[in-house]
Short mmCIF file of C-alpha atoms in Angstrom, two decimals:
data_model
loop_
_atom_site.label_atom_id
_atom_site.label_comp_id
_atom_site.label_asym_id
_atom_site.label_seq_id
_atom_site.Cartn_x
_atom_site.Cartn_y
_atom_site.Cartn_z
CA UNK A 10 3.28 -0.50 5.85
CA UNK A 11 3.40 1.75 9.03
CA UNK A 12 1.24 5.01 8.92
CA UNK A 13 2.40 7.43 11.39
CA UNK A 14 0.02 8.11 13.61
CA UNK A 15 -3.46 6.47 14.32
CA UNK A 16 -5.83 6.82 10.96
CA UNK A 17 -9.33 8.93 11.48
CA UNK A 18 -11.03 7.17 8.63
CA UNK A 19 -10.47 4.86 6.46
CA UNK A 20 -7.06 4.57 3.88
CA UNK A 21 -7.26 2.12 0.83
CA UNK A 22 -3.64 1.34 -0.72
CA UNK A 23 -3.09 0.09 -4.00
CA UNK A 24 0.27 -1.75 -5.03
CA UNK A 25 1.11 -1.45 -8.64
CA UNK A 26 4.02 -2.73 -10.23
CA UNK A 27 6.41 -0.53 -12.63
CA UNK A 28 4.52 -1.23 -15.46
CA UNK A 29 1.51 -0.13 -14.11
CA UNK A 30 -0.76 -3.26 -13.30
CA UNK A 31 -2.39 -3.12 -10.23
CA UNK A 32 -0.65 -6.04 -8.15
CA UNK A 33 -2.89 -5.93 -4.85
CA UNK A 34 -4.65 -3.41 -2.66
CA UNK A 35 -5.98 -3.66 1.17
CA UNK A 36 -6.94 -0.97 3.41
CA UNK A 37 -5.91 0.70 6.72
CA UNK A 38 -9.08 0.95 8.89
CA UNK A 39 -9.78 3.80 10.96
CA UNK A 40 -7.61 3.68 14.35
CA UNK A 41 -5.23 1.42 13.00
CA UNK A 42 -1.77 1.95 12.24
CA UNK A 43 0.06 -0.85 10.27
CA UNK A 44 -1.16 -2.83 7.47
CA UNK A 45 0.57 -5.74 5.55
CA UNK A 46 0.63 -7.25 1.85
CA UNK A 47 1.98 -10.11 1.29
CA UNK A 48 5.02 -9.85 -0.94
CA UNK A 49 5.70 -13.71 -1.28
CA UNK A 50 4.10 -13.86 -4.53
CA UNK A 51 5.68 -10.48 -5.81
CA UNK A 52 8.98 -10.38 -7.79
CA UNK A 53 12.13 -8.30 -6.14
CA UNK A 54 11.73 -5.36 -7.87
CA UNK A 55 10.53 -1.34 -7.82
CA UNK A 56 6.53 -0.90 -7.23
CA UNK A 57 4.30 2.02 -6.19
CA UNK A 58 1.85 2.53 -3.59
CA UNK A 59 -0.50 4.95 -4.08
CA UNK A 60 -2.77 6.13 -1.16
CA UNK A 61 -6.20 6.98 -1.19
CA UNK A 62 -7.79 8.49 1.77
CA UNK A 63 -11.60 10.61 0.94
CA UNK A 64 -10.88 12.35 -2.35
CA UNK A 65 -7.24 12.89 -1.39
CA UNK A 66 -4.23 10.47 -2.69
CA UNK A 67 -0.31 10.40 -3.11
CA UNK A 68 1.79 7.61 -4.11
CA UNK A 69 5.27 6.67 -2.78
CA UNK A 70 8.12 4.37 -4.73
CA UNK A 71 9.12 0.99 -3.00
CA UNK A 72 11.36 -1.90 -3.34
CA UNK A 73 10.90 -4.90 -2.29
CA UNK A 74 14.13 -7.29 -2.28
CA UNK A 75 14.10 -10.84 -1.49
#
């Protein structure tokens, strides 16, 4: 994952898959601006990330395809 732009504090990221179970999660440290999960043990399929940076968060639709 790419964030646009260098981060001024600290964004955690949750992965969940469609049916809602939380499939992994890692965070984007301040002044960084890429972060990785490792999809080799995830299925091809639609998942959600979901954002969380302070008390603000959004979530974005994925697929992953392998």
């Amino acid at each position: 994952i790419q964030y646009n732009g260098l981060t001024k504090e600290d964004i955690r990221l949750y992965l969940y898959n469609m049916a809602g179970k939380l499939v992994d999660q890692t965070t984007l440290y301040q002044g960084s601006t890429i972060v990785y999960f490792d999809t080799k043990k995830l299925y091809s399929g639609d998942y959600i990330i979901r954002f969380v940076k302070g008390t603000a968060s959004s979530s974005k639709k994925i697929t992953i395809l392998k």
